[in-house]
mmCIF file of C-alpha atoms in Angstrom:
data_model
loop_
_atom_site.group_PDB
_atom_site.id
_atom_site.type_symbol
_atom_site.label_atom_id
_atom_site.label_comp_id
_atom_site.label_asym_id
_atom_site.label_seq_id
_atom_site.Cartn_x
_atom_site.Cartn_y
_atom_site.Cartn_z
ATOM 1 C CA LEU A 1 1.362 -8.427 6.407
ATOM 2 C CA ALA A 2 1.021 -4.772 5.575
ATOM 3 C CA THR A 3 0.568 -3.990 9.242
ATOM 4 C CA SER A 4 3.695 -5.967 10.154
ATOM 5 C CA TRP A 5 5.708 -4.180 7.461
ATOM 6 C CA LEU A 6 4.473 -0.799 8.701
ATOM 7 C CA LEU A 7 5.444 -1.550 12.320
ATOM 8 C CA LEU A 8 8.885 -2.739 11.252
ATOM 9 C CA ARG A 9 9.390 0.324 9.068
ATOM 10 C CA THR A 10 8.264 2.654 11.867
ATOM 11 C CA ALA A 11 10.510 0.944 14.392
ATOM 12 C CA SER A 12 13.474 1.223 12.027
ATOM 13 C CA LEU A 13 12.872 4.893 11.495
ATOM 14 C CA TRP A 14 12.445 5.775 15.146
ATOM 15 C CA TRP A 15 14.844 3.407 16.859
ATOM 16 C CA ALA A 16 18.029 5.439 16.281
ATOM 17 C CA PRO A 17 16.614 8.779 17.445
ATOM 18 C CA ALA A 18 15.021 7.105 20.467
ATOM 19 C CA ALA A 19 18.318 5.469 21.439
ATOM 20 C CA ALA A 20 20.161 8.756 21.027
ATOM 21 C CA THR A 21 17.590 10.585 23.100
ATOM 22 C CA PHE A 22 17.776 7.930 25.824
ATOM 23 C CA GLY A 23 21.564 8.207 25.875
ATOM 24 C CA ILE A 24 21.406 11.983 26.189
ATOM 25 C CA LEU A 25 18.874 11.713 29.019
ATOM 26 C CA MET A 26 21.110 9.239 30.877
ATOM 27 C CA VAL A 27 24.116 11.552 30.528
ATOM 28 C CA LEU A 28 22.061 14.472 31.833
ATOM 29 C CA LEU A 29 20.814 12.357 34.741
ATOM 30 C CA VAL A 30 24.343 11.303 35.725
ATOM 31 C CA TRP A 31 25.535 14.914 35.482
ATOM 32 C CA ALA A 32 22.615 16.122 37.636
ATOM 33 C CA VAL A 33 23.308 13.496 40.311
ATOM 34 C CA TRP A 34 27.007 14.419 40.295
ATOM 35 C CA ARG A 35 26.245 18.137 40.609
ATOM 36 C CA ILE A 36 23.759 17.632 43.413
ATOM 37 C CA SER A 37 26.300 15.479 45.248
ATOM 38 C CA ALA A 38 28.997 18.140 44.731
ATOM 39 C CA TRP A 39 26.679 20.900 45.949
ATOM 40 C CA HIS A 40 25.838 18.807 49.000
ATOM 41 C CA ARG A 41 29.534 18.315 49.797
ATOM 42 C CA GLN A 42 30.245 22.015 49.322
ATOM 43 C CA ALA A 43 27.331 22.952 51.542
ATOM 44 C CA ASN A 44 28.763 20.847 54.365
ATOM 45 C CA ARG A 45 32.492 21.516 53.952
ATOM 46 C CA ASP A 46 34.726 24.404 54.930
ATOM 47 C CA ALA A 47 36.360 25.666 51.751
ATOM 48 C CA LEU A 48 39.771 26.405 53.322
ATOM 49 C CA THR A 49 40.382 23.315 55.450
ATOM 50 C CA GLY A 50 38.132 20.654 53.948
ATOM 51 C CA LEU A 51 36.684 19.864 57.364
ATOM 52 C CA GLY A 52 32.992 19.965 58.105
ATOM 53 C CA ASN A 53 31.575 23.476 58.409
ATOM 54 C CA ARG A 54 29.448 24.919 61.211
ATOM 55 C CA LEU A 55 26.236 23.518 59.719
ATOM 56 C CA ARG A 56 27.705 20.027 59.410
ATOM 57 C CA PHE A 57 28.982 20.257 62.983
ATOM 58 C CA GLU A 58 25.563 21.162 64.336
ATOM 59 C CA GLN A 59 23.917 18.344 62.382
ATOM 60 C CA SER A 60 26.478 15.802 63.607
ATOM 61 C CA LEU A 61 26.228 16.922 67.232
ATOM 62 C CA GLN A 62 22.433 16.630 67.144
ATOM 63 C CA GLN A 63 22.580 13.174 65.546
ATOM 64 C CA GLU A 64 25.183 11.848 67.955
ATOM 65 C CA CYS A 65 23.441 13.354 70.966
ATOM 66 C CA ASP A 66 20.264 11.511 69.963
ATOM 67 C CA ALA A 67 22.214 8.292 69.357
ATOM 68 C CA ALA A 68 24.008 8.517 72.719
ATOM 69 C CA ARG A 69 20.686 9.110 74.491
ATOM 70 C CA ARG A 70 19.362 5.874 72.989
ATOM 71 C CA SER A 71 22.497 3.809 73.580
ATOM 72 C CA GLY A 72 23.424 5.160 77.006
ATOM 73 C CA LYS A 73 27.037 5.618 75.876
ATOM 74 C CA PRO A 74 29.113 8.756 76.544
ATOM 75 C CA LEU A 75 29.519 11.506 73.985
ATOM 76 C CA SER A 76 32.497 13.868 74.040
ATOM 77 C CA LEU A 77 32.595 17.300 72.436
ATOM 78 C CA VAL A 78 35.986 18.927 71.912
ATOM 79 C CA LEU A 79 36.418 22.652 71.204
ATOM 80 C CA ILE A 80 39.852 23.700 69.945
ATOM 81 C CA ASP A 81 41.419 27.144 69.728
ATOM 82 C CA VAL A 82 44.678 27.933 67.877
ATOM 83 C CA ASP A 83 46.693 29.958 70.387
ATOM 84 C CA HIS A 84 47.563 33.535 69.415
ATOM 85 C CA PHE A 85 46.506 32.962 65.824
ATOM 86 C CA LYS A 86 46.012 36.677 65.190
ATOM 87 C CA ARG A 87 49.653 37.258 66.126
ATOM 88 C CA HIS A 88 50.805 34.736 63.490
ATOM 89 C CA ASN A 89 48.436 36.243 60.948
ATOM 90 C CA ASP A 90 49.535 39.826 61.605
ATOM 91 C CA ARG A 91 53.227 38.951 61.663
ATOM 92 C CA HIS A 92 53.395 36.777 58.554
ATOM 93 C CA GLY A 93 50.285 37.567 56.509
ATOM 94 C CA HIS A 94 47.055 35.847 55.643
ATOM 95 C CA GLN A 95 48.573 33.289 53.286
ATOM 96 C CA LEU A 96 50.751 31.884 56.023
ATOM 97 C CA GLY A 97 47.837 32.109 58.447
ATOM 98 C CA ASP A 98 45.740 30.027 56.071
ATOM 99 C CA ARG A 99 48.531 27.479 55.854
ATOM 100 C CA VAL A 100 48.625 27.214 59.642
ATOM 101 C CA LEU A 101 44.880 26.580 59.710
ATOM 102 C CA ARG A 102 45.175 23.901 57.019
ATOM 103 C CA ASP A 103 48.050 22.183 58.834
ATOM 104 C CA VAL A 104 46.167 22.169 62.133
ATOM 105 C CA ALA A 105 42.986 21.005 60.415
ATOM 106 C CA ALA A 106 44.824 18.081 58.804
ATOM 107 C CA LEU A 107 46.052 16.908 62.217
ATOM 108 C CA ILE A 108 42.608 17.294 63.760
ATOM 109 C CA ALA A 109 41.110 15.235 60.941
ATOM 110 C CA ALA A 110 43.785 12.573 61.473
ATOM 111 C CA HIS A 111 42.738 12.216 65.120
ATOM 112 C CA ALA A 112 39.031 12.027 64.276
ATOM 113 C CA ARG A 113 39.754 8.710 62.599
ATOM 114 C CA ARG A 114 36.771 6.517 63.453
ATOM 115 C CA PRO A 115 33.878 6.395 60.962
ATOM 116 C CA ARG A 116 31.485 8.379 63.170
ATOM 117 C CA ASP A 117 34.026 10.870 64.538
ATOM 118 C CA MET A 118 33.532 14.315 63.030
ATOM 119 C CA ALA A 119 35.992 17.184 62.762
ATOM 120 C CA ALA A 120 34.795 20.676 61.850
ATOM 121 C CA ARG A 121 35.970 24.224 61.523
ATOM 122 C CA TYR A 122 33.809 25.887 64.142
ATOM 123 C CA GLY A 123 34.691 29.425 63.061
ATOM 124 C CA GLY A 124 37.802 31.509 62.406
ATOM 125 C CA ASP A 125 40.661 29.802 64.226
ATOM 126 C CA GLU A 126 38.378 27.510 66.240
ATOM 127 C CA PHE A 127 37.743 23.857 65.521
ATOM 128 C CA ALA A 128 35.567 21.134 66.987
ATOM 129 C CA MET A 129 35.508 17.359 67.242
ATOM 130 C CA VAL A 130 32.435 15.244 67.946
ATOM 131 C CA LEU A 131 33.555 11.925 69.444
ATOM 132 C CA PRO A 132 30.737 9.382 69.858
ATOM 133 C CA ASP A 133 31.019 6.489 72.348
ATOM 134 C CA THR A 134 33.994 8.227 73.948
ATOM 135 C CA PRO A 135 34.464 8.525 77.727
ATOM 136 C CA THR A 136 36.733 11.107 79.330
ATOM 137 C CA SER A 137 39.704 8.715 79.267
ATOM 138 C CA GLY A 138 39.367 8.212 75.509
ATOM 139 C CA ALA A 139 38.896 11.922 74.849
ATOM 140 C CA ARG A 140 41.955 12.718 76.969
ATOM 141 C CA GLN A 141 44.104 10.362 74.910
ATOM 142 C CA VAL A 142 42.890 11.905 71.644
ATOM 143 C CA ILE A 143 43.546 15.493 72.675
ATOM 144 C CA GLU A 144 46.915 14.795 74.333
ATOM 145 C CA ASP A 145 48.094 13.134 71.127
ATOM 146 C CA LEU A 146 46.710 16.027 69.069
ATOM 147 C CA ILE A 147 48.382 18.668 71.226
ATOM 148 C CA ALA A 148 51.715 16.833 70.968
ATOM 149 C CA ASP A 149 51.457 16.539 67.176
ATOM 150 C CA VAL A 150 50.631 20.229 66.759
ATOM 151 C CA ARG A 151 53.543 21.204 69.002
ATOM 152 C CA ALA A 152 55.780 19.213 66.646
ATOM 153 C CA LEU A 153 54.759 21.287 63.625
ATOM 154 C CA PRO A 154 57.571 23.446 62.254
ATOM 155 C CA ALA A 155 57.617 27.153 63.021
ATOM 156 C CA PRO A 156 55.247 29.114 60.765
ATOM 157 C CA ALA A 157 58.080 30.947 59.024
ATOM 158 C CA ALA A 158 61.833 30.764 58.709
ATOM 159 C CA GLY A 159 63.580 32.624 61.506
ATOM 160 C CA ASP A 160 60.459 32.598 63.662
ATOM 161 C CA ASP A 161 60.993 30.804 66.961
ATOM 162 C CA SER A 162 57.292 30.782 67.851
ATOM 163 C CA ARG A 163 55.389 27.513 67.646
ATOM 164 C CA ILE A 164 51.817 26.550 66.926
ATOM 165 C CA THR A 165 49.956 25.403 70.032
ATOM 166 C CA LEU A 166 46.358 24.599 70.915
ATOM 167 C CA THR A 167 44.061 25.203 73.842
ATOM 168 C CA ILE A 168 41.257 22.671 74.173
ATOM 169 C CA GLY A 169 38.069 22.256 76.184
ATOM 170 C CA VAL A 170 36.255 18.927 76.479
ATOM 171 C CA TYR A 171 32.766 18.129 77.725
ATOM 172 C CA THR A 172 31.719 14.491 78.176
ATOM 173 C CA ARG A 173 28.299 13.243 79.205
ATOM 174 C CA VAL A 174 25.759 10.526 78.595
ATOM 175 C CA PRO A 175 22.856 12.704 77.448
ATOM 176 C CA ASP A 176 19.425 12.279 78.976
ATOM 177 C CA SER A 177 16.134 13.965 78.187
ATOM 178 C CA GLN A 178 17.326 17.157 79.882
ATOM 179 C CA LEU A 179 20.702 17.378 78.132
ATOM 180 C CA HIS A 180 20.739 18.805 74.624
ATOM 181 C CA PRO A 181 23.430 19.742 72.058
ATOM 182 C CA HIS A 182 23.679 23.337 73.250
ATOM 183 C CA HIS A 183 24.581 22.053 76.726
ATOM 184 C CA PHE A 184 27.567 20.221 75.217
ATOM 185 C CA VAL A 185 28.685 23.407 73.445
ATOM 186 C CA GLU A 186 28.309 25.461 76.623
ATOM 187 C CA GLY A 187 30.163 22.866 78.689
ATOM 188 C CA ALA A 188 33.058 22.508 76.247
ATOM 189 C CA ASP A 189 33.273 26.295 75.870
ATOM 190 C CA ALA A 190 33.491 26.735 79.653
ATOM 191 C CA ALA A 191 36.255 24.118 79.792
ATOM 192 C CA LEU A 192 38.070 25.890 76.959
ATOM 193 C CA TYR A 193 38.047 29.175 78.856
ATOM 194 C CA ARG A 194 39.390 27.450 81.971
ATOM 195 C CA ALA A 195 42.248 26.070 79.903
ATOM 196 C CA LYS A 196 42.964 29.547 78.519
ATOM 197 C CA ALA A 197 42.955 30.977 82.039
ATOM 198 C CA ASN A 198 45.498 28.318 83.003
ATOM 199 C CA GLY A 199 47.981 29.666 80.449
ATOM 200 C CA ARG A 200 46.920 28.055 77.130
ATOM 201 C CA ASP A 201 48.836 25.290 75.325
ATOM 202 C CA GLY A 202 46.857 22.691 77.223
ATOM 203 C CA TYR A 203 43.369 21.467 77.977
ATOM 204 C CA ALA A 204 40.593 21.292 80.540
ATOM 205 C CA MET A 205 37.921 18.632 80.809
ATOM 206 C CA ASP A 206 34.439 18.389 82.231
ATOM 207 C CA GLY A 207 33.388 14.756 82.401
ATOM 208 C CA ALA A 208 30.883 12.710 84.300
#
């Protein structure tokens, strides 16, 4: 009986502090998980546009290249350049230049609409889209729609008759053991430069 009374008394004395401590630990655990998740998102997102950053792009391209190699389905990489961005920036200032980048980024994200599609800010005024299971015909439809939507954006500033346009390079392949992510980047970059040489505000494709 004395032993039972002692256990009950001890439990009564320690139950409240134990419950409080457990509650505090749970709050700290939830906060830590939330912070780690936030840090992870920040580490993979471009602060200005909200798109994936260069690291996230490289991870996605590697993953989708591996997946396409296994499935035998085509993978398309799209590299996008905002035409004459420096001119807009110099003429109207960095705040307006940032707004142009955000507007373009929002349209790019809207066209990378499937769950595995990935849109990223590749660097400066360059963007990229990784389009899994996408042949040249599908990639062409995506970029033609994107180019048309960007052309429809309003002029960057009142009284400015210049418009925002894009130049795009696309590289589409079914990767094999000899084809790696850097080959997709090189191929899309070469297509992008062909499109620039053709006068910009358009695209070039390299598909097989």
